[in-house]
JSON list of C-alpha atoms in Angstrom, two decimals:
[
{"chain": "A", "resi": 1020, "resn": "UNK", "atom": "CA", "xyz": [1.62, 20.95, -7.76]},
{"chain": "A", "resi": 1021, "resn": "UNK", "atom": "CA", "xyz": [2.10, 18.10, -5.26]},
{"chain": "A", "resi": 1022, "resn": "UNK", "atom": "CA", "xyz": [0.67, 14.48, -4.96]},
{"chain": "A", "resi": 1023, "resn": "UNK", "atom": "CA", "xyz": [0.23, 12.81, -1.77]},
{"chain": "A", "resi": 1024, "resn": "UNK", "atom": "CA", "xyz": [-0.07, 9.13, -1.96]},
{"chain": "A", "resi": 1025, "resn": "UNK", "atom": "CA", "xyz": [-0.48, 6.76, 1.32]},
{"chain": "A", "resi": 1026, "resn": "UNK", "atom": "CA", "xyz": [0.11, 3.00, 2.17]},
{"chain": "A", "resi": 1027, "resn": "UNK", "atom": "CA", "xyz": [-2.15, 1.89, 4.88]},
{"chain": "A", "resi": 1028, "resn": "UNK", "atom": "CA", "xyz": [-2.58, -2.13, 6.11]},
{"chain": "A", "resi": 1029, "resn": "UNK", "atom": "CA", "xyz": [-6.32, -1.56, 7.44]},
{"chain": "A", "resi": 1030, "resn": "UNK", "atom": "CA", "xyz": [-6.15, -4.82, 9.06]},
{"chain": "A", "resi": 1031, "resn": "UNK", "atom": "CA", "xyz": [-9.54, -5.54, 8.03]},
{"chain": "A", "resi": 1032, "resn": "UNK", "atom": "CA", "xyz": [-10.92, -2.57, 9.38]},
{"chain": "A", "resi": 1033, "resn": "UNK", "atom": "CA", "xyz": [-10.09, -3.46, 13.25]},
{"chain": "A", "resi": 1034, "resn": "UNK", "atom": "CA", "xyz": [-8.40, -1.32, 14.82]},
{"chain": "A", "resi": 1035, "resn": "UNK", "atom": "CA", "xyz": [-5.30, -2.23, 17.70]},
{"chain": "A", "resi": 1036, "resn": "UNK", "atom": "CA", "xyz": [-8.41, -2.07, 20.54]},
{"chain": "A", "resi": 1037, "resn": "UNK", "atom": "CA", "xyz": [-9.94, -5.01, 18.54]},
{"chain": "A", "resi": 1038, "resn": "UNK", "atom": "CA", "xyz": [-13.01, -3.09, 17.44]},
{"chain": "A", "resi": 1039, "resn": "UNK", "atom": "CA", "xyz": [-13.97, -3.40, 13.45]},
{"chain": "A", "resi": 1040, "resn": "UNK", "atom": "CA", "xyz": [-15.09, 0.15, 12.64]},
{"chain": "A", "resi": 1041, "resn": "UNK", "atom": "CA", "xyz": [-14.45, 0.83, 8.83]},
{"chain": "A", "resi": 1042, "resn": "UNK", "atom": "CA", "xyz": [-15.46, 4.66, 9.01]},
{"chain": "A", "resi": 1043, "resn": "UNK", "atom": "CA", "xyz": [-12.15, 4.91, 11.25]},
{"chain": "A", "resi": 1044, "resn": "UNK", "atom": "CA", "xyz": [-10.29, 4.04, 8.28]},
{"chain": "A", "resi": 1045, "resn": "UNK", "atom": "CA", "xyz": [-12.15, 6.57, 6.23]},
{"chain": "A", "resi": 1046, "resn": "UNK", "atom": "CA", "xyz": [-11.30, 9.36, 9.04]},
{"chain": "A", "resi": 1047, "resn": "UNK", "atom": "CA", "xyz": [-7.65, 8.59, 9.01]},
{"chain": "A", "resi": 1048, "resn": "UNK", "atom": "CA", "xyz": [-7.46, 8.58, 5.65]},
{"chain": "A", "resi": 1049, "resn": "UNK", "atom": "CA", "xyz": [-9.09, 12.03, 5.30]},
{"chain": "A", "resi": 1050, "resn": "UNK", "atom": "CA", "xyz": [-6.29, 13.45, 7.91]},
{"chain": "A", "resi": 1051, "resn": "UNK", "atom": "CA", "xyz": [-4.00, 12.59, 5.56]},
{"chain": "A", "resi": 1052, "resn": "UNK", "atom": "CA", "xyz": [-5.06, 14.27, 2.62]},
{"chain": "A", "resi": 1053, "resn": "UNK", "atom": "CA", "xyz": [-4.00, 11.99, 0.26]},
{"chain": "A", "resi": 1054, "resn": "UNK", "atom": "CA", "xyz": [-4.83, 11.87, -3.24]},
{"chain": "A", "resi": 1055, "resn": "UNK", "atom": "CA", "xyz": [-4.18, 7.97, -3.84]},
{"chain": "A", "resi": 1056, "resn": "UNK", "atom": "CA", "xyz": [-4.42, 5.56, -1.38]},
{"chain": "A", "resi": 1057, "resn": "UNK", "atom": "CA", "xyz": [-2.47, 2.11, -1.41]},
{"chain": "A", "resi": 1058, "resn": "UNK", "atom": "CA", "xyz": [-4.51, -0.45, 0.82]},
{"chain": "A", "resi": 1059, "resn": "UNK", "atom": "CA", "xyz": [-3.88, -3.98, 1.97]},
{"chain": "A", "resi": 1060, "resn": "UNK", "atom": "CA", "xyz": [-5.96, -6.12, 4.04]},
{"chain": "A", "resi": 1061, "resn": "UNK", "atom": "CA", "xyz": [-8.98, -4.16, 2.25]},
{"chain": "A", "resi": 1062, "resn": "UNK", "atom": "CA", "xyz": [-10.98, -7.23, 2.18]},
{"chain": "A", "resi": 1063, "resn": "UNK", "atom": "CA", "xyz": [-11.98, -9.88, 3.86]},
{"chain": "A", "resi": 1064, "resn": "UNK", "atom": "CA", "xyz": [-9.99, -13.30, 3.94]},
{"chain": "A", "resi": 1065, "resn": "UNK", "atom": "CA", "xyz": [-12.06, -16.23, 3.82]},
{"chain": "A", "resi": 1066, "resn": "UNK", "atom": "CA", "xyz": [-14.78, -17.21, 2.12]},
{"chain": "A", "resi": 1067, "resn": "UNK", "atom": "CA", "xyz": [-16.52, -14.58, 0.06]},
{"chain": "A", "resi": 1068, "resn": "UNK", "atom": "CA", "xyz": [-13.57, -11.67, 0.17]},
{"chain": "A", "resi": 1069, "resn": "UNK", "atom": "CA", "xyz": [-15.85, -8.95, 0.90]},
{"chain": "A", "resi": 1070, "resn": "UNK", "atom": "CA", "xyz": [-14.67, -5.73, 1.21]},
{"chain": "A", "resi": 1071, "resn": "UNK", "atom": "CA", "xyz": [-14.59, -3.67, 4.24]},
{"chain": "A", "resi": 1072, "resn": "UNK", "atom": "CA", "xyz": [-15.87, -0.54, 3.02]},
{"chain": "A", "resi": 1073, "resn": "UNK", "atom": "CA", "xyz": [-18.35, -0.35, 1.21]},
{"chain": "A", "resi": 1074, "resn": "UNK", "atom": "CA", "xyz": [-18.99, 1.50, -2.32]},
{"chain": "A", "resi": 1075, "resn": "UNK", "atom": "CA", "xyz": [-21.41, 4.18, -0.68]},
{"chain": "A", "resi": 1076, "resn": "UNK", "atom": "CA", "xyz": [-18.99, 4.56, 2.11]},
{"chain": "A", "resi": 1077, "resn": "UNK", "atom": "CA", "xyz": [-16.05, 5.54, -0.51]},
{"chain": "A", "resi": 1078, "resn": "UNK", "atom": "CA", "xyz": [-18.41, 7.65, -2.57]},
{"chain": "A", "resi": 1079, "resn": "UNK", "atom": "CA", "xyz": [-19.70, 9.76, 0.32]},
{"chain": "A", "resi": 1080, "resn": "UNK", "atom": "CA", "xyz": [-16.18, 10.39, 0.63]},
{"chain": "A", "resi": 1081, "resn": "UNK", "atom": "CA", "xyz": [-15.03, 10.88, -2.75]},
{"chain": "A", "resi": 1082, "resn": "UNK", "atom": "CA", "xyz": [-12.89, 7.97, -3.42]},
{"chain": "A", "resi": 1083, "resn": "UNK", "atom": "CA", "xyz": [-12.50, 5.90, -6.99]},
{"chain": "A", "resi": 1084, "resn": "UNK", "atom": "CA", "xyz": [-11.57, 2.26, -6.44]},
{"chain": "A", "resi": 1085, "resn": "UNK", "atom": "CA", "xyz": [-9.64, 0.84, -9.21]},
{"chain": "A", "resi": 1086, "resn": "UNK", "atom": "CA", "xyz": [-11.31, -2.19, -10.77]},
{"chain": "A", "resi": 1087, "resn": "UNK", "atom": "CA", "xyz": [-9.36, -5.19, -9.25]},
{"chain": "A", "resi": 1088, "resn": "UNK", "atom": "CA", "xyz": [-12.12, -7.08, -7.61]},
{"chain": "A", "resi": 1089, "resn": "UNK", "atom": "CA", "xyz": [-14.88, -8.82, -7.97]},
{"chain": "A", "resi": 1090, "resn": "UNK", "atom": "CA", "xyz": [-18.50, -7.96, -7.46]},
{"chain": "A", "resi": 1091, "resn": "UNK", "atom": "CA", "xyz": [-17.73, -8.22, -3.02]},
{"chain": "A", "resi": 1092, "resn": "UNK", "atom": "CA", "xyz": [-13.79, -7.10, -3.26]},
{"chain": "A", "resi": 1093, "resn": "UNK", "atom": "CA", "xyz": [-12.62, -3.94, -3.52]},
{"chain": "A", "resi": 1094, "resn": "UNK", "atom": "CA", "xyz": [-9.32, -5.43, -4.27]},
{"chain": "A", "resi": 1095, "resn": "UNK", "atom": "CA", "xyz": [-6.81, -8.11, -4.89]},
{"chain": "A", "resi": 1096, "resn": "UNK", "atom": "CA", "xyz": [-5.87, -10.29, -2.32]},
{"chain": "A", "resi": 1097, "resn": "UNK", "atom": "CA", "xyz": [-6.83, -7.71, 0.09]},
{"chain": "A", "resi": 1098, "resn": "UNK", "atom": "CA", "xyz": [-4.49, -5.27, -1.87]},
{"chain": "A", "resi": 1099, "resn": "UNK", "atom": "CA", "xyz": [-6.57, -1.90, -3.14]},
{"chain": "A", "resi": 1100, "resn": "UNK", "atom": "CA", "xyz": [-6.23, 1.19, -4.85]},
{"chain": "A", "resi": 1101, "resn": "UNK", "atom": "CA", "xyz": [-8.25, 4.31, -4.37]},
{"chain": "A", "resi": 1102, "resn": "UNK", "atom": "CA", "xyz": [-8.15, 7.83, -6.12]},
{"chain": "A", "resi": 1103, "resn": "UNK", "atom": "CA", "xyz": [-9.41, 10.93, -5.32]},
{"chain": "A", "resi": 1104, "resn": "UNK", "atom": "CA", "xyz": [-9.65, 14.75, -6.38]},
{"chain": "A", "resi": 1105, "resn": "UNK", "atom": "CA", "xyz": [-7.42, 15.41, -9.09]},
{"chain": "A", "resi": 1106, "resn": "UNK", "atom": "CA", "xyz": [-6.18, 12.23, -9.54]},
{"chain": "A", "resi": 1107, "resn": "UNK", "atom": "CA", "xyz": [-7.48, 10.23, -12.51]},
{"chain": "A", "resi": 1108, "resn": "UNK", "atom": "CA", "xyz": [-7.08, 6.16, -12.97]},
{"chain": "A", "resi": 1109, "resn": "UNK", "atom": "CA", "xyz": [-6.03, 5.59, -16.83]},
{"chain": "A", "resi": 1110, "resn": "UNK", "atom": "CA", "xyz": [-4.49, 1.65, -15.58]},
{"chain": "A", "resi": 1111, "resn": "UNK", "atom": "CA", "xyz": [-4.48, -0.87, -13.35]},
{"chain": "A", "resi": 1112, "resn": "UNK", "atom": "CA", "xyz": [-3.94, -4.74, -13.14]},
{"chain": "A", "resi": 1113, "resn": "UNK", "atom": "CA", "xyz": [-3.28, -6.95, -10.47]},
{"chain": "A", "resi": 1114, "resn": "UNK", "atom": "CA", "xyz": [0.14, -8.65, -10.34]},
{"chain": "A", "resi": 1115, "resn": "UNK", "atom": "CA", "xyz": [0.03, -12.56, -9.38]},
{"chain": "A", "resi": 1116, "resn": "UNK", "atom": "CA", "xyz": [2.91, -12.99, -6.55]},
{"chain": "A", "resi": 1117, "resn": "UNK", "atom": "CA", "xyz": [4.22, -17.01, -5.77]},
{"chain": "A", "resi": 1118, "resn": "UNK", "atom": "CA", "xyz": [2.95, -17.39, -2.69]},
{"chain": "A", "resi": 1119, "resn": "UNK", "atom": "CA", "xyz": [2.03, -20.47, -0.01]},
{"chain": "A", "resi": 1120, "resn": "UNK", "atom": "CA", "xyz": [-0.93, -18.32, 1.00]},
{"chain": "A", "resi": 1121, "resn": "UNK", "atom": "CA", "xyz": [-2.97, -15.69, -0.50]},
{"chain": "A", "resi": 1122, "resn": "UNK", "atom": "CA", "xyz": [-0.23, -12.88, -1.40]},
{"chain": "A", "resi": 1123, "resn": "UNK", "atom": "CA", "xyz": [-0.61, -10.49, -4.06]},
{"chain": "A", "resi": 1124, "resn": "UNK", "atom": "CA", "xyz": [0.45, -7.14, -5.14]},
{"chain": "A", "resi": 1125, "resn": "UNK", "atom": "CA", "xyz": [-1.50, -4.79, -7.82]},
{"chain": "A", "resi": 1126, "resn": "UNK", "atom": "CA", "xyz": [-0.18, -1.90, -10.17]},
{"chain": "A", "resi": 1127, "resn": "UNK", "atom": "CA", "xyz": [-2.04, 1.18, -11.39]},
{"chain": "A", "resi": 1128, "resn": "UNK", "atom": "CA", "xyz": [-1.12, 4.31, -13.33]},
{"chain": "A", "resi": 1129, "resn": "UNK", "atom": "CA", "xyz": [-2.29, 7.26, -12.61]},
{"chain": "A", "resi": 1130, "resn": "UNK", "atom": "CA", "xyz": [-2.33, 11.05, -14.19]},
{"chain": "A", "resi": 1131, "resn": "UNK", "atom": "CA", "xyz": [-2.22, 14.33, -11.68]},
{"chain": "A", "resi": 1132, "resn": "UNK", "atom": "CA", "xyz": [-2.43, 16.91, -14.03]},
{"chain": "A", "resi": 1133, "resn": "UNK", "atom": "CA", "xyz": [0.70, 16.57, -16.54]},
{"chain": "A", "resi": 1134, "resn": "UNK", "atom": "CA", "xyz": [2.28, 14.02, -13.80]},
{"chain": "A", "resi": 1135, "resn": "UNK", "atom": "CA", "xyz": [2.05, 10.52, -14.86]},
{"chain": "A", "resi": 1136, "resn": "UNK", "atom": "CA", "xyz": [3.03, 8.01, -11.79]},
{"chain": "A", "resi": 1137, "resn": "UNK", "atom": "CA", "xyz": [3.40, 4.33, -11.92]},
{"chain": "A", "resi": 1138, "resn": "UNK", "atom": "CA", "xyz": [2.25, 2.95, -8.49]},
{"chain": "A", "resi": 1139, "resn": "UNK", "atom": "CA", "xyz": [2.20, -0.37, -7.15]},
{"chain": "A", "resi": 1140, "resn": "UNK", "atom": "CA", "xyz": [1.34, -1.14, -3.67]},
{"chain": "A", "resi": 1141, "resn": "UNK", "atom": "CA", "xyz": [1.92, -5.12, -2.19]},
{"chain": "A", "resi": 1142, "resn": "UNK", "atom": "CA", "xyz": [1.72, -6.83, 0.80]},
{"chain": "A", "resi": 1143, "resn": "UNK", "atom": "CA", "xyz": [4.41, -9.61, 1.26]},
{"chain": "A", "resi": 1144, "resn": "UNK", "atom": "CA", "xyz": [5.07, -12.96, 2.89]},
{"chain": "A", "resi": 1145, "resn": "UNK", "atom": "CA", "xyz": [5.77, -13.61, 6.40]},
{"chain": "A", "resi": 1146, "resn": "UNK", "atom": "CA", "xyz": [8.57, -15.87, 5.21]},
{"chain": "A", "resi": 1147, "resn": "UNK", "atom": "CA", "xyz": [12.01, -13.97, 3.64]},
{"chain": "A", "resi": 1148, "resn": "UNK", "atom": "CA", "xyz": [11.99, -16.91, 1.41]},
{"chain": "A", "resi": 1149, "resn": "UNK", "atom": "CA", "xyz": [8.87, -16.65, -0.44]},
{"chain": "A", "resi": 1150, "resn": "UNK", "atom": "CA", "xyz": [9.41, -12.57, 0.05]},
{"chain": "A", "resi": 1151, "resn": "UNK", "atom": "CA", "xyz": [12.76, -12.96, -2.30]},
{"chain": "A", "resi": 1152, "resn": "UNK", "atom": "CA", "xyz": [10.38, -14.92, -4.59]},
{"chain": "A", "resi": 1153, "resn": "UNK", "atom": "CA", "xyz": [7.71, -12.32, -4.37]},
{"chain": "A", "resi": 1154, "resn": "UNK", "atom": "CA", "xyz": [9.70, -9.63, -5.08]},
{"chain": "A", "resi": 1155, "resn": "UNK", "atom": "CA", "xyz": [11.63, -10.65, -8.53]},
{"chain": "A", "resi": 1156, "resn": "UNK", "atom": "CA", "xyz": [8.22, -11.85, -9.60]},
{"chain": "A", "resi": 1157, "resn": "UNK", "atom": "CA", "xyz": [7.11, -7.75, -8.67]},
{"chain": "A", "resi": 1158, "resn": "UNK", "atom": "CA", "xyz": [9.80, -6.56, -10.62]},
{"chain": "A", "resi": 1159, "resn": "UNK", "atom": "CA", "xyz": [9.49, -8.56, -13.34]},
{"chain": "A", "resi": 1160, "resn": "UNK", "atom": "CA", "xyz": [5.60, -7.63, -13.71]},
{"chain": "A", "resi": 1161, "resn": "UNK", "atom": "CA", "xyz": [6.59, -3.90, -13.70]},
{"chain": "A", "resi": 1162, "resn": "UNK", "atom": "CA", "xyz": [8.92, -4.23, -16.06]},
{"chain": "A", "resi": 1163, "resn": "UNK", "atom": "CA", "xyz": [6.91, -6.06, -18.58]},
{"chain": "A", "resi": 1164, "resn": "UNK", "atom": "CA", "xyz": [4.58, -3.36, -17.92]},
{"chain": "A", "resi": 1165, "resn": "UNK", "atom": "CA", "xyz": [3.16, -0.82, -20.88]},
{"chain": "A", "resi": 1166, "resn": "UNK", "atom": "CA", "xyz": [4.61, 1.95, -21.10]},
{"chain": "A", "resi": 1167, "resn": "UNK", "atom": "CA", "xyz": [7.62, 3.69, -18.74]},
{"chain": "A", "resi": 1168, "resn": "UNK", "atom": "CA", "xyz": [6.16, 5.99, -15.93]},
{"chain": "A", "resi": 1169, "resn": "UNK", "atom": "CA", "xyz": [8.24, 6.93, -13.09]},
{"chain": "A", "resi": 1170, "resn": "UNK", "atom": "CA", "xyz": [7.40, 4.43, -10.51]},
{"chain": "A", "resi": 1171, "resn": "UNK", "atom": "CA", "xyz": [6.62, 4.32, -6.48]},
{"chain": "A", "resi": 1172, "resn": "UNK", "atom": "CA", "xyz": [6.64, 1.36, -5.02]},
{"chain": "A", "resi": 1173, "resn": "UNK", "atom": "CA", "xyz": [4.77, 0.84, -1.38]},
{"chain": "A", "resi": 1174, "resn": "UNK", "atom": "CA", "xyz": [3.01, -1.04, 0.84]},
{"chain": "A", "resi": 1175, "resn": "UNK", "atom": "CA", "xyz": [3.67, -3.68, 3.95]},
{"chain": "A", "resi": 1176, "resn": "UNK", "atom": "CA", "xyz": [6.70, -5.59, 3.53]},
{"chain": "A", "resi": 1177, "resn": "UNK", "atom": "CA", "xyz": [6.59, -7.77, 6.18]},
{"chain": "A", "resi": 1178, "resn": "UNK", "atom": "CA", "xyz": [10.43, -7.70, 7.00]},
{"chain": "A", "resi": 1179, "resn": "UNK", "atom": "CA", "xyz": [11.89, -6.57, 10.06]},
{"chain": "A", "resi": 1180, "resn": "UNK", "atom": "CA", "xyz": [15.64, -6.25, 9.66]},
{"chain": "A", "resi": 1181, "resn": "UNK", "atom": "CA", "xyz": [16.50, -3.39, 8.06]},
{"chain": "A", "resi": 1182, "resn": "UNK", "atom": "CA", "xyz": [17.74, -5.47, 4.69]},
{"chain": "A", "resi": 1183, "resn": "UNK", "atom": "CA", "xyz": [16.66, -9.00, 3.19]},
{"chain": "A", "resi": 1184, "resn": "UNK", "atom": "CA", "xyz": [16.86, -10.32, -0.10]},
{"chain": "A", "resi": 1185, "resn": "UNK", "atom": "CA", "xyz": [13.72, -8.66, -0.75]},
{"chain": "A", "resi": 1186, "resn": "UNK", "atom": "CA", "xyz": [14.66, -5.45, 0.14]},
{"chain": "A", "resi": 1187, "resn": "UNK", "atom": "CA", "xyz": [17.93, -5.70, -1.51]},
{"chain": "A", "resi": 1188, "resn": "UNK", "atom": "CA", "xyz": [15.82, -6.48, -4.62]},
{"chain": "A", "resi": 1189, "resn": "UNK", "atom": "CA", "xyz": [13.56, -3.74, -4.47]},
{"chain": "A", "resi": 1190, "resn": "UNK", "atom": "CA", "xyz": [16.89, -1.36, -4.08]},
{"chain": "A", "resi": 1191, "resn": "UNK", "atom": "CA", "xyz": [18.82, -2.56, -6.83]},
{"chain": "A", "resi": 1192, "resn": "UNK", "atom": "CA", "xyz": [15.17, -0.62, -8.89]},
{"chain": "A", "resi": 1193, "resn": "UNK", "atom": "CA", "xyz": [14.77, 2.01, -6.53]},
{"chain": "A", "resi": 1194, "resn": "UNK", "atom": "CA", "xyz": [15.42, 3.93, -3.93]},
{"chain": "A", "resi": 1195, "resn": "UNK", "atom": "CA", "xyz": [14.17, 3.52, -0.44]},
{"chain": "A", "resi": 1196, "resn": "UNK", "atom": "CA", "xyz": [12.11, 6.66, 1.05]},
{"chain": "A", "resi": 1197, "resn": "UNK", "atom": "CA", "xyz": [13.00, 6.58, 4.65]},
{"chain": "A", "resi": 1198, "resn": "UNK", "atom": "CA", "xyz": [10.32, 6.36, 7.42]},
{"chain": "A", "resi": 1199, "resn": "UNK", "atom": "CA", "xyz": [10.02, 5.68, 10.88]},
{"chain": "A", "resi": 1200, "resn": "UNK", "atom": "CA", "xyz": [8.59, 2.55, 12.00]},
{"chain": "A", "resi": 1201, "resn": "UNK", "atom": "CA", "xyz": [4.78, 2.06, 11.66]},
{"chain": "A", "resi": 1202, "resn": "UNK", "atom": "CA", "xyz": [3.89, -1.27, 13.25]},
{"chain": "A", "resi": 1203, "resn": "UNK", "atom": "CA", "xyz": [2.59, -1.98, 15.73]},
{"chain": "A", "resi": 1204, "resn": "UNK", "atom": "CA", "xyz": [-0.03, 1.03, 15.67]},
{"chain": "A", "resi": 1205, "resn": "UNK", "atom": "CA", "xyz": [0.17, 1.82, 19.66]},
{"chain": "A", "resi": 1206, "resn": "UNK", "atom": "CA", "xyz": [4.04, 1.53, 19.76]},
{"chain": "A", "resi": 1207, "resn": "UNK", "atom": "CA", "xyz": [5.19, 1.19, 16.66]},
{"chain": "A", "resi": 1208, "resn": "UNK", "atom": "CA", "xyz": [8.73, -0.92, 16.72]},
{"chain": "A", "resi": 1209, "resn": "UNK", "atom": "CA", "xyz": [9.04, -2.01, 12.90]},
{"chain": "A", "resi": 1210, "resn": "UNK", "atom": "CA", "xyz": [9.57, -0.84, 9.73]},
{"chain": "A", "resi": 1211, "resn": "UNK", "atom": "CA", "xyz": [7.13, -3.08, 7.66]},
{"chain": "A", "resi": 1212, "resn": "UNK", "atom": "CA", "xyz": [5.56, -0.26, 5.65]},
{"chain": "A", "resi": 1213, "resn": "UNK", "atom": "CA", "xyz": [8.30, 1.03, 2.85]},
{"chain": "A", "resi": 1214, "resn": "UNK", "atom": "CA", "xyz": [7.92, 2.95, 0.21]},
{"chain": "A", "resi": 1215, "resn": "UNK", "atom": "CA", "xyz": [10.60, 2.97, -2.86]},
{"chain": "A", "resi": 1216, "resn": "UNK", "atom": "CA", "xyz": [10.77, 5.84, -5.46]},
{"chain": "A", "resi": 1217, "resn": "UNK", "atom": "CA", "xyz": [11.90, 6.14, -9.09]},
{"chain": "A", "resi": 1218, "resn": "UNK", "atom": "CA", "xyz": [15.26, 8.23, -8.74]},
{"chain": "A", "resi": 1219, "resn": "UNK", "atom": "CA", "xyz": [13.16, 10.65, -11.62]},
{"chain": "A", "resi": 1220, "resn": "UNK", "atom": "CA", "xyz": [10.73, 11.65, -8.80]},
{"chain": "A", "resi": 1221, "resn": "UNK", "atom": "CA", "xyz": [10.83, 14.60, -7.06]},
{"chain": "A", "resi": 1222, "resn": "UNK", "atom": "CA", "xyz": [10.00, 13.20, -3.01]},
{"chain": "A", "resi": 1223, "resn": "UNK", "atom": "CA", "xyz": [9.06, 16.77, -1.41]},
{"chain": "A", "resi": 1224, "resn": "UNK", "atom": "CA", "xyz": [8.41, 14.78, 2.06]},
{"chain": "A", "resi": 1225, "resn": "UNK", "atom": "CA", "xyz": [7.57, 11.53, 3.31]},
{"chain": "A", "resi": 1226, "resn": "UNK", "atom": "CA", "xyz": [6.15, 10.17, 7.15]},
{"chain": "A", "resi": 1227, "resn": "UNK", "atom": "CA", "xyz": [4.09, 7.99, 9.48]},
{"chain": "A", "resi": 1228, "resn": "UNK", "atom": "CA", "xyz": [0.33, 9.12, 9.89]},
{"chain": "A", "resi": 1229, "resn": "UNK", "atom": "CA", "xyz": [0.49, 9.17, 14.11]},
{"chain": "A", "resi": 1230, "resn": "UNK", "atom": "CA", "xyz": [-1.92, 10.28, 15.20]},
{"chain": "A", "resi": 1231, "resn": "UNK", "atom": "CA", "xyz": [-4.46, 9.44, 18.11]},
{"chain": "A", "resi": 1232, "resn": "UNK", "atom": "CA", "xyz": [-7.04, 8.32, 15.68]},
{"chain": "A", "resi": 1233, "resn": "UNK", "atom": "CA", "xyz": [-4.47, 6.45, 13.22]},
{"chain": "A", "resi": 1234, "resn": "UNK", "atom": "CA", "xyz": [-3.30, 4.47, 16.55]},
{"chain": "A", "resi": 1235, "resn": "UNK", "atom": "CA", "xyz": [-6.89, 3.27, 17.27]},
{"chain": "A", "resi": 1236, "resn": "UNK", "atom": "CA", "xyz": [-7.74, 2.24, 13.58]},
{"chain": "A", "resi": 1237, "resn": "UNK", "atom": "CA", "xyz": [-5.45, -0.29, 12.76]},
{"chain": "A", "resi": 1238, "resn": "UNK", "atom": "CA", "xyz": [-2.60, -2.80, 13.96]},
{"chain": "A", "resi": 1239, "resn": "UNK", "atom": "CA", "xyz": [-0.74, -0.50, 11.16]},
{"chain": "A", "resi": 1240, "resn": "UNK", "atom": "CA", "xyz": [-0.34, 3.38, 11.11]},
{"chain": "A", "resi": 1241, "resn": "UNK", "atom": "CA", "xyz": [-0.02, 5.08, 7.58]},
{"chain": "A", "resi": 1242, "resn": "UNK", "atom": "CA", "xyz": [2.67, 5.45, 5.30]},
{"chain": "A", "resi": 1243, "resn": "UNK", "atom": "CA", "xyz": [2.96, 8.59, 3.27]},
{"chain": "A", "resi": 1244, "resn": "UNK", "atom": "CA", "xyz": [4.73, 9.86, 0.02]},
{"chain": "A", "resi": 1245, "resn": "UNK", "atom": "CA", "xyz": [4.02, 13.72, -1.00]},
{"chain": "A", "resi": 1246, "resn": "UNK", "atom": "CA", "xyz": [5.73, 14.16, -4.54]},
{"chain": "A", "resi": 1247, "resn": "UNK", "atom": "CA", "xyz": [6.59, 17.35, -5.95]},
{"chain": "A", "resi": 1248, "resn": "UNK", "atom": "CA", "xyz": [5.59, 17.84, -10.12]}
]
């Protein structure tokens, strides 16, 4: 049995030709396969934070968006989760990140047949400062968490250089998945979507969603983690 989980900055739903279209997302998502999906920039920024797909549009496609939001989010700070299939929500909580502007990270476990998986997906600071901040205050969160699932850690980083004090934090916990650069979408150059595994998991394979479609949908392309039970 295998579990497929993906980290995808939707950027809002615009895609790197500057056109919003949130079915895009949905597509790309479907090429994957996944069976959990790890989303930031799922909502809106200002104002109301309204989500940028809608509830029917995740039910025609058989996602489950763990409750994070509010009535308009799907998620918090922009940072979602979504389940599918097999996969079955038993936790989630959002994890409050020091930030100078509206940063967050969220955790959720979730049960695919007898695996149990600790995920947490984040999106972090533009400034390696308040990223070193954001991270120990990650860490601690997961720590103080119930119970001790094995744990996989992704989502857009933010950091360029191939370490950082944040990244150096996150691999004194984990160990970092290797992937090709993901951002940006049309010519991807960085490495700002990482993924970090409990050393307890079995990581079958691990990529960048590339293709034509993923390119168009967002300023991101997809991150992907396929785990082994």
């Amino acid at each position: 049995m295998t579990l497929t989980v993906a980290s995808y900055n939707i950027h809002k739903g615009v895609g790197s030709d500057g056109r919003r279209s949130p079915q895009r997302i949905l597509d790309v998502m479907d090429e994957i396969a996944a069976d959990v999906v790890l989303l930031q920039e799922a909502d809106t920024r200002f104002g109301v934070r309204r989500s940028v797909l809608s509830g029917e549009m995740l039910a025609a496609c058989g996602w489950v968006a763990a409750p994070l939001g509010d009535h308009a989010a799907l998620g918090w700070h922009g940072n979602a989760v979504l389940v599918r299939g097999a996969a079955r929500l038993t936790h989630c909580a959002p994890i409050h990140l020091p930030a100078l502007e509206p940063r967050g990270a969220v955790l959720a476990d979730v049960m695919h047949g007898q695996m149990p998986l600790r995920l947490v997906g984040a999106h972090l600071d533009l400034s390696g400062l308040w990223r070193a901040r954001q991270t120990r205050a990650m860490v601690a969160a997961i720590a103080s968490a119930p119970g001790n699932p094995p744990e996989l850690v992704m989502g857009d980083f933010n950091e360029w250089r191939g370490r950082g004090a944040a990244l150096d934090e996150l691999a004194r916990h984990w160990r970092e998945i290797r992937l090709p650069a993901s951002f940006p979408a049309r010519l991807p150059l960085g490495r700002l979507d990482r993924a970090f595994a409990s050393h307890a998991l079995d990581v079958a394979d691990a990529g960048v969603h590339a293709t034509a479609l993923a390119r168009a949908a967002s300023d991101h392309l997809p991150i992907w983690v396929r785990l082994s039970a």
